[in-house]
Amino acid sequence: MIRTVPTKPYPDQRPGTSGLRKKVQVFQQPHYVENFVQAIFDCVPDRDGAKLVVGGDGRFYNREAIQKVIKIAAANGFGHIVVGRGGILSTPAASNLIRVRGAIGGVVLSASHNPGGPDGDFGIKFNVANGGPAPESFTEAAFARSKAIDVFRLVEAADIDLDRLGVTRLHETTIEVVDPVADYQALMERLFDFDRIRDMFRSGLRFSFDAMGAVTGPYAKAIFERALGAPDGCVLNGVPLPDFGGHHPDPNLVHAAHLYEAAMRPDGPDLSAASDGDGDRNLIIGKGCFVSPSDSLAVIAANAHLAPGYAGGIAGVARSMPTSGAADRVARKLGVNVFETPTGWKFFGNLLDAGLVTICGEESAGTGSSHVREKDGLWAVLMWLNILAVRRQSVLDVMRDHWAQFGRNYYVRHDYEEIDAAGANDLMGALRGRLASLAGSDLGGKRISVADEFSYLDPVDGSLSSNQGVRLLFEDGSRIVFRLSGTGTVGATLRVYLEQFEADPARHNLDVASVMAPIAAAAVAVAEIPAFTGRLKPDVVT
Ligand code: VG1
Ligand code: CO
């Protein structure tokens, strides 16, 4: 039976860079999930009889939220709901399912790289029919709706058994519990040369993948250990747990420091990798060689044709603005398109749909392609395996060759986390107020040629996104970018992105921190970071 439940709106349901993300306790408030899900569905006009994909990263509150989503969806006219067994779907697998099943959209329960558990974070994302994150126009409409909502509808029924594969009915809706891995694995087998990668494992490649207690465990075990014959046990923390086993599933040099340390040992793995909470990010470390995500994007763009799925070449590359320009150099050499978008995967969707680009990436360890409409952690790892299997080189040698050919964009990001929100806004405001005087001035001994705030005009739908980060571009090609995070749940996070280009091959193997020290100091000084944030150094350097 369908019940219409009166409710009162919450004022704070504005989605950020990637969906609505808050503390678990916030989501546990009465009707909090229900209101937001109803607000989303109210913005999907063609939902009657349509197909919907539902799944999450397995974190605390995943199962409870999924039951709510299914019951509300069934009461709102969806005809067929496809849900991952155990409530599990990685973000890229959900994107793929939406596409292959012809769904109108999907609800992904995840706070991605944010910590999980009862005191951690939870999140709800909505993806549209192309499989990608809902565009800003949709998330703004859902936010507006959430502030006016006075009822939600749900089917009153017992919980769906999420652990049994197969089809059941809920009121007039078909509920189908599917294997979360199968379709995704089939897609990967089409894109990459599994035979060649299998041979490489057989000839002794040492590989380690850390699923960090989050969603990629079942995918990684099925693909790396079972399909590709990598040694059993090469997948670490491979069972998705509600608290991620205490791991913070953000695959960076702080939270995956153990991988880095192992990779730097002479007997360390040839390739170490990790993914984040919802499986859309990747960390790539070769023996003795951390690959910065910006460099990884460039290497993938330059070598994608080595994988069967991209043998015909790529149409172009898109990167988020804070991502280094390394991929641009590859695109120019290949003579293909290159686009610079705001932070967040939703901005790549139109470019991919229009066939303008094939490969996309962000400095935050997100890489992906036209195969889905999300970034894809395991895809990136498979791409690296495919590249290594064909080139028969170490990661370090691949990188050295790449820098020799294209030059090296030294790059680092400094994050100041959980700082006072007012101080963070004041810092950005002060910078904005000084853009005109900064342009043409000297900073740290170098001339600033452009000082502006990035905005993006989508070439496909003409939409404009403003206030996407303050940029200081120097005459010598180096760059400082300041931006506030849109995914944190406590205070504000200031991200400072630093880049410096080096053409001289004799200077391609220097210590990154030393190379970046002067520009890092210039960034601290020009933004008066200690004065505005009270912090003398960043919390995360990655
Ligand atoms: C961060 C990253 C951004 C990424 C976003 C979602 O956003 O910088 O590149 O797209 O997280 O990734 P922000 O606003 O905190 O800088 V995920 O893995 O949370 O889906
Ligand atoms: Co993620």
PDB file of N, CA and C in Angstrom, residues 37-122:
ATOM      1  N   VAL A  37      15.296  12.148  -1.020  1.00  0.00           N
ATOM      2  CA  VAL A  37      15.018  11.212  -2.122  1.00  0.00           C
ATOM      3  C   VAL A  37      13.729  11.607  -2.840  1.00  0.00           C
ATOM      4  N   GLN A  38      12.717  12.002  -2.069  1.00  0.00           N
ATOM      5  CA  GLN A  38      11.473  12.455  -2.700  1.00  0.00           C
ATOM      6  C   GLN A  38      11.735  13.717  -3.535  1.00  0.00           C
ATOM      7  N   ALA A  39      12.555  14.612  -3.010  1.00  0.00           N
ATOM      8  CA  ALA A  39      12.871  15.852  -3.749  1.00  0.00           C
ATOM      9  C   ALA A  39      13.550  15.526  -5.072  1.00  0.00           C
ATOM     10  N   ILE A  40      14.460  14.548  -5.044  1.00  0.00           N
ATOM     11  CA  ILE A  40      15.129  14.131  -6.290  1.00  0.00           C
ATOM     12  C   ILE A  40      14.089  13.579  -7.269  1.00  0.00           C
ATOM     13  N   PHE A  41      13.269  12.645  -6.773  1.00  0.00           N
ATOM     14  CA  PHE A  41      12.309  12.006  -7.685  1.00  0.00           C
ATOM     15  C   PHE A  41      11.308  13.019  -8.242  1.00  0.00           C
ATOM     16  N   ASP A  42      10.962  14.021  -7.450  1.00  0.00           N
ATOM     17  CA  ASP A  42      10.055  15.072  -7.944  1.00  0.00           C
ATOM     18  C   ASP A  42      10.659  15.782  -9.156  1.00  0.00           C
ATOM     19  N   CYS A  43      11.981  15.722  -9.274  1.00  0.00           N
ATOM     20  CA  CYS A  43      12.651  16.396 -10.401  1.00  0.00           C
ATOM     21  C   CYS A  43      12.899  15.450 -11.582  1.00  0.00           C
ATOM     22  N   VAL A  44      12.359  14.240 -11.493  1.00  0.00           N
ATOM     23  CA  VAL A  44      12.483  13.278 -12.604  1.00  0.00           C
ATOM     24  C   VAL A  44      11.085  13.091 -13.200  1.00  0.00           C
ATOM     25  N   PRO A  45      10.718  13.921 -14.150  1.00  0.00           N
ATOM     26  CA  PRO A  45       9.333  13.926 -14.620  1.00  0.00           C
ATOM     27  C   PRO A  45       8.920  12.626 -15.327  1.00  0.00           C
ATOM     28  N   ASP A  46       9.854  11.963 -15.993  1.00  0.00           N
ATOM     29  CA  ASP A  46       9.466  10.782 -16.791  1.00  0.00           C
ATOM     30  C   ASP A  46       9.637   9.471 -16.039  1.00  0.00           C
ATOM     31  N   ARG A  47       9.474   9.501 -14.728  1.00  0.00           N
ATOM     32  CA  ARG A  47       9.803   8.311 -13.931  1.00  0.00           C
ATOM     33  C   ARG A  47       8.761   7.206 -14.041  1.00  0.00           C
ATOM     34  N   ASP A  48       7.561   7.533 -14.505  1.00  0.00           N
ATOM     35  CA  ASP A  48       6.493   6.533 -14.507  1.00  0.00           C
ATOM     36  C   ASP A  48       6.874   5.305 -15.333  1.00  0.00           C
ATOM     37  N   GLY A  49       6.956   4.157 -14.675  1.00  0.00           N
ATOM     38  CA  GLY A  49       7.302   2.919 -15.360  1.00  0.00           C
ATOM     39  C   GLY A  49       8.784   2.790 -15.690  1.00  0.00           C
ATOM     40  N   ALA A  50       9.582   3.802 -15.358  1.00  0.00           N
ATOM     41  CA  ALA A  50      10.992   3.804 -15.764  1.00  0.00           C
ATOM     42  C   ALA A  50      11.840   2.911 -14.861  1.00  0.00           C
ATOM     43  N   LYS A  51      13.067   2.674 -15.321  1.00  0.00           N
ATOM     44  CA  LYS A  51      13.999   1.820 -14.596  1.00  0.00           C
ATOM     45  C   LYS A  51      14.947   2.687 -13.761  1.00  0.00           C
ATOM     46  N   LEU A  52      15.270   2.214 -12.554  1.00  0.00           N
ATOM     47  CA  LEU A  52      16.156   2.950 -11.650  1.00  0.00           C
ATOM     48  C   LEU A  52      17.202   1.988 -11.100  1.00  0.00           C
ATOM     49  N   VAL A  53      18.443   2.433 -11.015  1.00  0.00           N
ATOM     50  CA  VAL A  53      19.521   1.619 -10.442  1.00  0.00           C
ATOM     51  C   VAL A  53      19.812   2.139  -9.027  1.00  0.00           C
ATOM     52  N   VAL A  54      19.988   1.223  -8.082  1.00  0.00           N
ATOM     53  CA  VAL A  54      20.247   1.624  -6.693  1.00  0.00           C
ATOM     54  C   VAL A  54      21.380   0.778  -6.103  1.00  0.00           C
ATOM     55  N   GLY A  55      22.318   1.430  -5.449  1.00  0.00           N
ATOM     56  CA  GLY A  55      23.386   0.694  -4.764  1.00  0.00           C
ATOM     57  C   GLY A  55      24.276   1.664  -4.030  1.00  0.00           C
ATOM     58  N   GLY A  56      25.174   1.120  -3.231  1.00  0.00           N
ATOM     59  CA  GLY A  56      26.041   2.005  -2.463  1.00  0.00           C
ATOM     60  C   GLY A  56      27.372   1.359  -2.157  1.00  0.00           C
ATOM     61  N   ASP A  57      28.190   2.083  -1.401  1.00  0.00           N
ATOM     62  CA  ASP A  57      29.561   1.616  -1.168  1.00  0.00           C
ATOM     63  C   ASP A  57      29.695   0.744   0.078  1.00  0.00           C
ATOM     64  N   GLY A  58      28.563   0.383   0.683  1.00  0.00           N
ATOM     65  CA  GLY A  58      28.594  -0.568   1.793  1.00  0.00           C
ATOM     66  C   GLY A  58      28.847   0.054   3.143  1.00  0.00           C
ATOM     67  N   ARG A  59      28.980   1.367   3.180  1.00  0.00           N
ATOM     68  CA  ARG A  59      29.293   1.996   4.463  1.00  0.00           C
ATOM     69  C   ARG A  59      28.091   1.959   5.414  1.00  0.00           C
ATOM     70  N   PHE A  60      28.361   2.298   6.654  1.00  0.00           N
ATOM     71  CA  PHE A  60      27.346   2.345   7.702  1.00  0.00           C
ATOM     72  C   PHE A  60      26.129   3.125   7.209  1.00  0.00           C
ATOM     73  N   TYR A  61      24.939   2.577   7.393  1.00  0.00           N
ATOM     74  CA  TYR A  61      23.654   3.163   7.004  1.00  0.00           C
ATOM     75  C   TYR A  61      23.276   2.881   5.550  1.00  0.00           C
ATOM     76  N   ASN A  62      24.172   2.147   4.828  1.00  0.00           N
ATOM     77  CA  ASN A  62      23.896   1.837   3.421  1.00  0.00           C
ATOM     78  C   ASN A  62      22.597   1.046   3.278  1.00  0.00           C
ATOM     79  N   ARG A  63      22.480  -0.044   4.035  1.00  0.00           N
ATOM     80  CA  ARG A  63      21.312  -0.918   3.870  1.00  0.00           C
ATOM     81  C   ARG A  63      20.022  -0.223   4.277  1.00  0.00           C
ATOM     82  N   GLU A  64      20.057   0.515   5.372  1.00  0.00           N
ATOM     83  CA  GLU A  64      18.844   1.218   5.821  1.00  0.00           C
ATOM     84  C   GLU A  64      18.400   2.212   4.751  1.00  0.00           C
ATOM     85  N   ALA A  65      19.370   2.963   4.237  1.00  0.00           N
ATOM     86  CA  ALA A  65      19.025   3.995   3.243  1.00  0.00           C
ATOM     87  C   ALA A  65      18.485   3.338   1.969  1.00  0.00           C
ATOM     88  N   ILE A  66      19.084   2.222   1.579  1.00  0.00           N
ATOM     89  CA  ILE A  66      18.629   1.563   0.342  1.00  0.00           C
ATOM     90  C   ILE A  66      17.176   1.097   0.475  1.00  0.00           C
ATOM     91  N   GLN A  67      16.815   0.553   1.640  1.00  0.00           N
ATOM     92  CA  GLN A  67      15.419   0.131   1.827  1.00  0.00           C
ATOM     93  C   GLN A  67      14.481   1.332   1.653  1.00  0.00           C
ATOM     94  N   LYS A  68      14.886   2.458   2.201  1.00  0.00           N
ATOM     95  CA  LYS A  68      14.047   3.665   2.062  1.00  0.00           C
ATOM     96  C   LYS A  68      13.945   4.071   0.597  1.00  0.00           C
ATOM     97  N   VAL A  69      15.082   4.099  -0.080  1.00  0.00           N
ATOM     98  CA  VAL A  69      15.077   4.537  -1.488  1.00  0.00           C
ATOM     99  C   VAL A  69      14.164   3.634  -2.311  1.00  0.00           C
ATOM    100  N   ILE A  70      14.267   2.330  -2.104  1.00  0.00           N
ATOM    101  CA  ILE A  70      13.459   1.393  -2.893  1.00  0.00           C
ATOM    102  C   ILE A  70      11.969   1.620  -2.628  1.00  0.00           C
ATOM    103  N   LYS A  71      11.604   1.773  -1.360  1.00  0.00           N
ATOM    104  CA  LYS A  71      10.174   1.929  -1.036  1.00  0.00           C
ATOM    105  C   LYS A  71       9.624   3.259  -1.543  1.00  0.00           C
ATOM    106  N   ILE A  72      10.435   4.297  -1.504  1.00  0.00           N
ATOM    107  CA  ILE A  72       9.986   5.602  -2.020  1.00  0.00           C
ATOM    108  C   ILE A  72       9.914   5.560  -3.548  1.00  0.00           C
ATOM    109  N   ALA A  73      10.910   4.919  -4.163  1.00  0.00           N
ATOM    110  CA  ALA A  73      10.904   4.825  -5.637  1.00  0.00           C
ATOM    111  C   ALA A  73       9.676   4.054  -6.117  1.00  0.00           C
ATOM    112  N   ALA A  74       9.364   2.963  -5.416  1.00  0.00           N
ATOM    113  CA  ALA A  74       8.207   2.151  -5.831  1.00  0.00           C
ATOM    114  C   ALA A  74       6.913   2.947  -5.699  1.00  0.00           C
ATOM    115  N   ALA A  75       6.855   3.826  -4.711  1.00  0.00           N
ATOM    116  CA  ALA A  75       5.638   4.628  -4.523  1.00  0.00           C
ATOM    117  C   ALA A  75       5.579   5.806  -5.485  1.00  0.00           C
ATOM    118  N   ASN A  76       6.714   6.088  -6.139  1.00  0.00           N
ATOM    119  CA  ASN A  76       6.762   7.229  -7.058  1.00  0.00           C
ATOM    120  C   ASN A  76       6.710   6.816  -8.522  1.00  0.00           C
ATOM    121  N   GLY A  77       6.301   5.582  -8.746  1.00  0.00           N
ATOM    122  CA  GLY A  77       5.989   5.191 -10.115  1.00  0.00           C
ATOM    123  C   GLY A  77       7.078   4.480 -10.888  1.00  0.00           C
ATOM    124  N   PHE A  78       8.293   4.370 -10.318  1.00  0.00           N
ATOM    125  CA  PHE A  78       9.317   3.626 -11.063  1.00  0.00           C
ATOM    126  C   PHE A  78       8.826   2.195 -11.279  1.00  0.00           C
ATOM    127  N   GLY A  79       9.077   1.670 -12.476  1.00  0.00           N
ATOM    128  CA  GLY A  79       8.533   0.349 -12.803  1.00  0.00           C
ATOM    129  C   GLY A  79       9.472  -0.782 -12.463  1.00  0.00           C
ATOM    130  N   HIS A  80      10.781  -0.493 -12.424  1.00  0.00           N
ATOM    131  CA  HIS A  80      11.771  -1.563 -12.304  1.00  0.00           C
ATOM    132  C   HIS A  80      12.990  -1.001 -11.581  1.00  0.00           C
ATOM    133  N   ILE A  81      13.330  -1.617 -10.468  1.00  0.00           N
ATOM    134  CA  ILE A  81      14.487  -1.141  -9.705  1.00  0.00           C
ATOM    135  C   ILE A  81      15.566  -2.222  -9.720  1.00  0.00           C
ATOM    136  N   VAL A  82      16.749  -1.853 -10.186  1.00  0.00           N
ATOM    137  CA  VAL A  82      17.877  -2.778 -10.230  1.00  0.00           C
ATOM    138  C   VAL A  82      18.798  -2.420  -9.074  1.00  0.00           C
ATOM    139  N   VAL A  83      19.013  -3.381  -8.171  1.00  0.00           N
ATOM    140  CA  VAL A  83      19.825  -3.080  -6.990  1.00  0.00           C
ATOM    141  C   VAL A  83      20.949  -4.111  -6.855  1.00  0.00           C
ATOM    142  N   GLY A  84      22.135  -3.655  -6.491  1.00  0.00           N
ATOM    143  CA  GLY A  84      23.272  -4.555  -6.326  1.00  0.00           C
ATOM    144  C   GLY A  84      23.089  -5.449  -5.107  1.00  0.00           C
ATOM    145  N   ARG A  85      23.500  -6.712  -5.235  1.00  0.00           N
ATOM    146  CA  ARG A  85      23.366  -7.641  -4.098  1.00  0.00           C
ATOM    147  C   ARG A  85      24.104  -7.086  -2.879  1.00  0.00           C
ATOM    148  N   GLY A  86      23.447  -7.231  -1.716  1.00  0.00           N
ATOM    149  CA  GLY A  86      24.036  -6.703  -0.485  1.00  0.00           C
ATOM    150  C   GLY A  86      24.034  -5.186  -0.445  1.00  0.00           C
ATOM    151  N   GLY A  87      23.340  -4.589  -1.411  1.00  0.00           N
ATOM    152  CA  GLY A  87      23.320  -3.121  -1.469  1.00  0.00           C
ATOM    153  C   GLY A  87      24.600  -2.547  -2.034  1.00  0.00           C
ATOM    154  N   ILE A  88      25.421  -3.415  -2.647  1.00  0.00           N
ATOM    155  CA  ILE A  88      26.739  -2.995  -3.122  1.00  0.00           C
ATOM    156  C   ILE A  88      26.711  -2.633  -4.601  1.00  0.00           C
ATOM    157  N   LEU A  89      27.195  -1.450  -4.914  1.00  0.00           N
ATOM    158  CA  LEU A  89      27.523  -1.067  -6.302  1.00  0.00           C
ATOM    159  C   LEU A  89      28.604   0.004  -6.204  1.00  0.00           C
ATOM    160  N   SER A  90      29.707  -0.208  -6.887  1.00  0.00           N
ATOM    161  CA  SER A  90      30.683   0.893  -6.945  1.00  0.00           C
ATOM    162  C   SER A  90      30.081   1.980  -7.824  1.00  0.00           C
ATOM    163  N   THR A  91      30.575   3.196  -7.674  1.00  0.00           N
ATOM    164  CA  THR A  91      30.057   4.298  -8.490  1.00  0.00           C
ATOM    165  C   THR A  91      30.208   4.013  -9.988  1.00  0.00           C
ATOM    166  N   PRO A  92      31.390   3.562 -10.467  1.00  0.00           N
ATOM    167  CA  PRO A  92      31.469   3.279 -11.909  1.00  0.00           C
ATOM    168  C   PRO A  92      30.587   2.100 -12.336  1.00  0.00           C
ATOM    169  N   ALA A  93      30.433   1.106 -11.469  1.00  0.00           N
ATOM    170  CA  ALA A  93      29.562  -0.022 -11.830  1.00  0.00           C
ATOM    171  C   ALA A  93      28.109   0.439 -11.909  1.00  0.00           C
ATOM    172  N   ALA A  94      27.710   1.349 -11.026  1.00  0.00           N
ATOM    173  CA  ALA A  94      26.349   1.893 -11.087  1.00  0.00           C
ATOM    174  C   ALA A  94      26.166   2.664 -12.390  1.00  0.00           C
ATOM    175  N   SER A  95      27.175   3.449 -12.755  1.00  0.00           N
ATOM    176  CA  SER A  95      27.100   4.209 -14.007  1.00  0.00           C
ATOM    177  C   SER A  95      26.930   3.261 -15.192  1.00  0.00           C
ATOM    178  N   ASN A  96      27.696   2.178 -15.175  1.00  0.00           N
ATOM    179  CA  ASN A  96      27.591   1.202 -16.265  1.00  0.00           C
ATOM    180  C   ASN A  96      26.218   0.551 -16.302  1.00  0.00           C
ATOM    181  N   LEU A  97      25.702   0.163 -15.124  1.00  0.00           N
ATOM    182  CA  LEU A  97      24.386  -0.493 -15.085  1.00  0.00           C
ATOM    183  C   LEU A  97      23.291   0.425 -15.622  1.00  0.00           C
ATOM    184  N   ILE A  98      23.356   1.696 -15.265  1.00  0.00           N
ATOM    185  CA  ILE A  98      22.357   2.655 -15.765  1.00  0.00           C
ATOM    186  C   ILE A  98      22.376   2.629 -17.291  1.00  0.00           C
ATOM    187  N   ARG A  99      23.583   2.590 -17.847  1.00  0.00           N
ATOM    188  CA  ARG A  99      23.719   2.649 -19.304  1.00  0.00           C
ATOM    189  C   ARG A  99      23.277   1.346 -19.964  1.00  0.00           C
ATOM    190  N   VAL A 100      23.768   0.210 -19.454  1.00  0.00           N
ATOM    191  CA  VAL A 100      23.451  -1.046 -20.158  1.00  0.00           C
ATOM    192  C   VAL A 100      21.995  -1.468 -19.933  1.00  0.00           C
ATOM    193  N   ARG A 101      21.388  -1.038 -18.830  1.00  0.00           N
ATOM    194  CA  ARG A 101      20.010  -1.416 -18.577  1.00  0.00           C
ATOM    195  C   ARG A 101      19.015  -0.368 -19.072  1.00  0.00           C
ATOM    196  N   GLY A 102      19.517   0.704 -19.660  1.00  0.00           N
ATOM    197  CA  GLY A 102      18.615   1.748 -20.145  1.00  0.00           C
ATOM    198  C   GLY A 102      17.791   2.376 -19.034  1.00  0.00           C
ATOM    199  N   ALA A 103      18.409   2.560 -17.865  1.00  0.00           N
ATOM    200  CA  ALA A 103      17.692   3.174 -16.735  1.00  0.00           C
ATOM    201  C   ALA A 103      17.594   4.677 -16.940  1.00  0.00           C
ATOM    202  N   ILE A 104      16.618   5.263 -16.275  1.00  0.00           N
ATOM    203  CA  ILE A 104      16.456   6.718 -16.356  1.00  0.00           C
ATOM    204  C   ILE A 104      17.446   7.418 -15.422  1.00  0.00           C
ATOM    205  N   GLY A 105      17.972   6.651 -14.483  1.00  0.00           N
ATOM    206  CA  GLY A 105      18.941   7.222 -13.552  1.00  0.00           C
ATOM    207  C   GLY A 105      19.298   6.221 -12.467  1.00  0.00           C
ATOM    208  N   GLY A 106      20.025   6.716 -11.471  1.00  0.00           N
ATOM    209  CA  GLY A 106      20.423   5.838 -10.379  1.00  0.00           C
ATOM    210  C   GLY A 106      20.654   6.624  -9.107  1.00  0.00           C
ATOM    211  N   VAL A 107      20.428   5.948  -7.982  1.00  0.00           N
ATOM    212  CA  VAL A 107      20.728   6.555  -6.691  1.00  0.00           C
ATOM    213  C   VAL A 107      21.927   5.804  -6.116  1.00  0.00           C
ATOM    214  N   VAL A 108      23.017   6.526  -5.873  1.00  0.00           N
ATOM    215  CA  VAL A 108      24.222   5.906  -5.331  1.00  0.00           C
ATOM    216  C   VAL A 108      24.419   6.424  -3.914  1.00  0.00           C
ATOM    217  N   LEU A 109      24.464   5.482  -2.965  1.00  0.00           N
ATOM    218  CA  LEU A 109      24.620   5.847  -1.561  1.00  0.00           C
ATOM    219  C   LEU A 109      26.104   5.807  -1.241  1.00  0.00           C
ATOM    220  N   SER A 110      26.710   6.955  -1.100  1.00  0.00           N
ATOM    221  CA  SER A 110      28.138   6.982  -0.825  1.00  0.00           C
ATOM    222  C   SER A 110      28.585   8.362  -0.390  1.00  0.00           C
ATOM    223  N   ALA A 111      29.571   8.389   0.498  1.00  0.00           N
ATOM    224  CA  ALA A 111      30.280   9.635   0.781  1.00  0.00           C
ATOM    225  C   ALA A 111      31.717   9.484   0.298  1.00  0.00           C
ATOM    226  N   SER A 112      31.872   8.580  -0.682  1.00  0.00           N
ATOM    227  CA  SER A 112      33.141   8.436  -1.392  1.00  0.00           C
ATOM    228  C   SER A 112      34.347   8.274  -0.466  1.00  0.00           C
ATOM    229  N   HIS A 113      35.281   9.216  -0.551  1.00  0.00           N
ATOM    230  CA  HIS A 113      36.545   9.090   0.172  1.00  0.00           C
ATOM    231  C   HIS A 113      36.423   9.562   1.619  1.00  0.00           C
ATOM    232  N   ASN A 114      35.245   9.998   2.052  1.00  0.00           N
ATOM    233  CA  ASN A 114      35.108  10.446   3.443  1.00  0.00           C
ATOM    234  C   ASN A 114      35.021   9.234   4.370  1.00  0.00           C
ATOM    235  N   PRO A 115      35.451   9.377   5.610  1.00  0.00           N
ATOM    236  CA  PRO A 115      35.419   8.244   6.541  1.00  0.00           C
ATOM    237  C   PRO A 115      34.004   7.714   6.763  1.00  0.00           C
ATOM    238  N   GLY A 116      33.899   6.420   7.100  1.00  0.00           N
ATOM    239  CA  GLY A 116      32.592   5.804   7.337  1.00  0.00           C
ATOM    240  C   GLY A 116      32.406   5.453   8.804  1.00  0.00           C
ATOM    241  N   GLY A 117      31.371   4.619   9.071  1.00  0.00           N
ATOM    242  CA  GLY A 117      31.073   4.241  10.450  1.00  0.00           C
ATOM    243  C   GLY A 117      30.033   5.175  11.035  1.00  0.00           C
ATOM    244  N   PRO A 118      29.509   4.822  12.228  1.00  0.00           N
ATOM    245  CA  PRO A 118      28.425   5.605  12.825  1.00  0.00           C
ATOM    246  C   PRO A 118      28.785   7.063  13.081  1.00  0.00           C
ATOM    247  N   ASP A 119      30.064   7.351  13.276  1.00  0.00           N
ATOM    248  CA  ASP A 119      30.468   8.738  13.482  1.00  0.00           C
ATOM    249  C   ASP A 119      31.075   9.366  12.220  1.00  0.00           C
ATOM    250  N   GLY A 120      31.028   8.595  11.134  1.00  0.00           N
ATOM    251  CA  GLY A 120      31.597   9.083   9.881  1.00  0.00           C
ATOM    252  C   GLY A 120      30.558   9.781   9.032  1.00  0.00           C
ATOM    253  N   ASP A 121      30.774   9.738   7.726  1.00  0.00           N
ATOM    254  CA  ASP A 121      29.922  10.473   6.799  1.00  0.00           C
ATOM    255  C   ASP A 121      29.068   9.523   5.962  1.00  0.00           C
ATOM    256  N   PHE A 122      27.982  10.088   5.449  1.00  0.00           N
ATOM    257  CA  PHE A 122      27.112   9.362   4.529  1.00  0.00           C
ATOM    258  C   PHE A 122      26.788  10.304   3.378  1.00  0.00           C
TER     259      PHE A 122
END
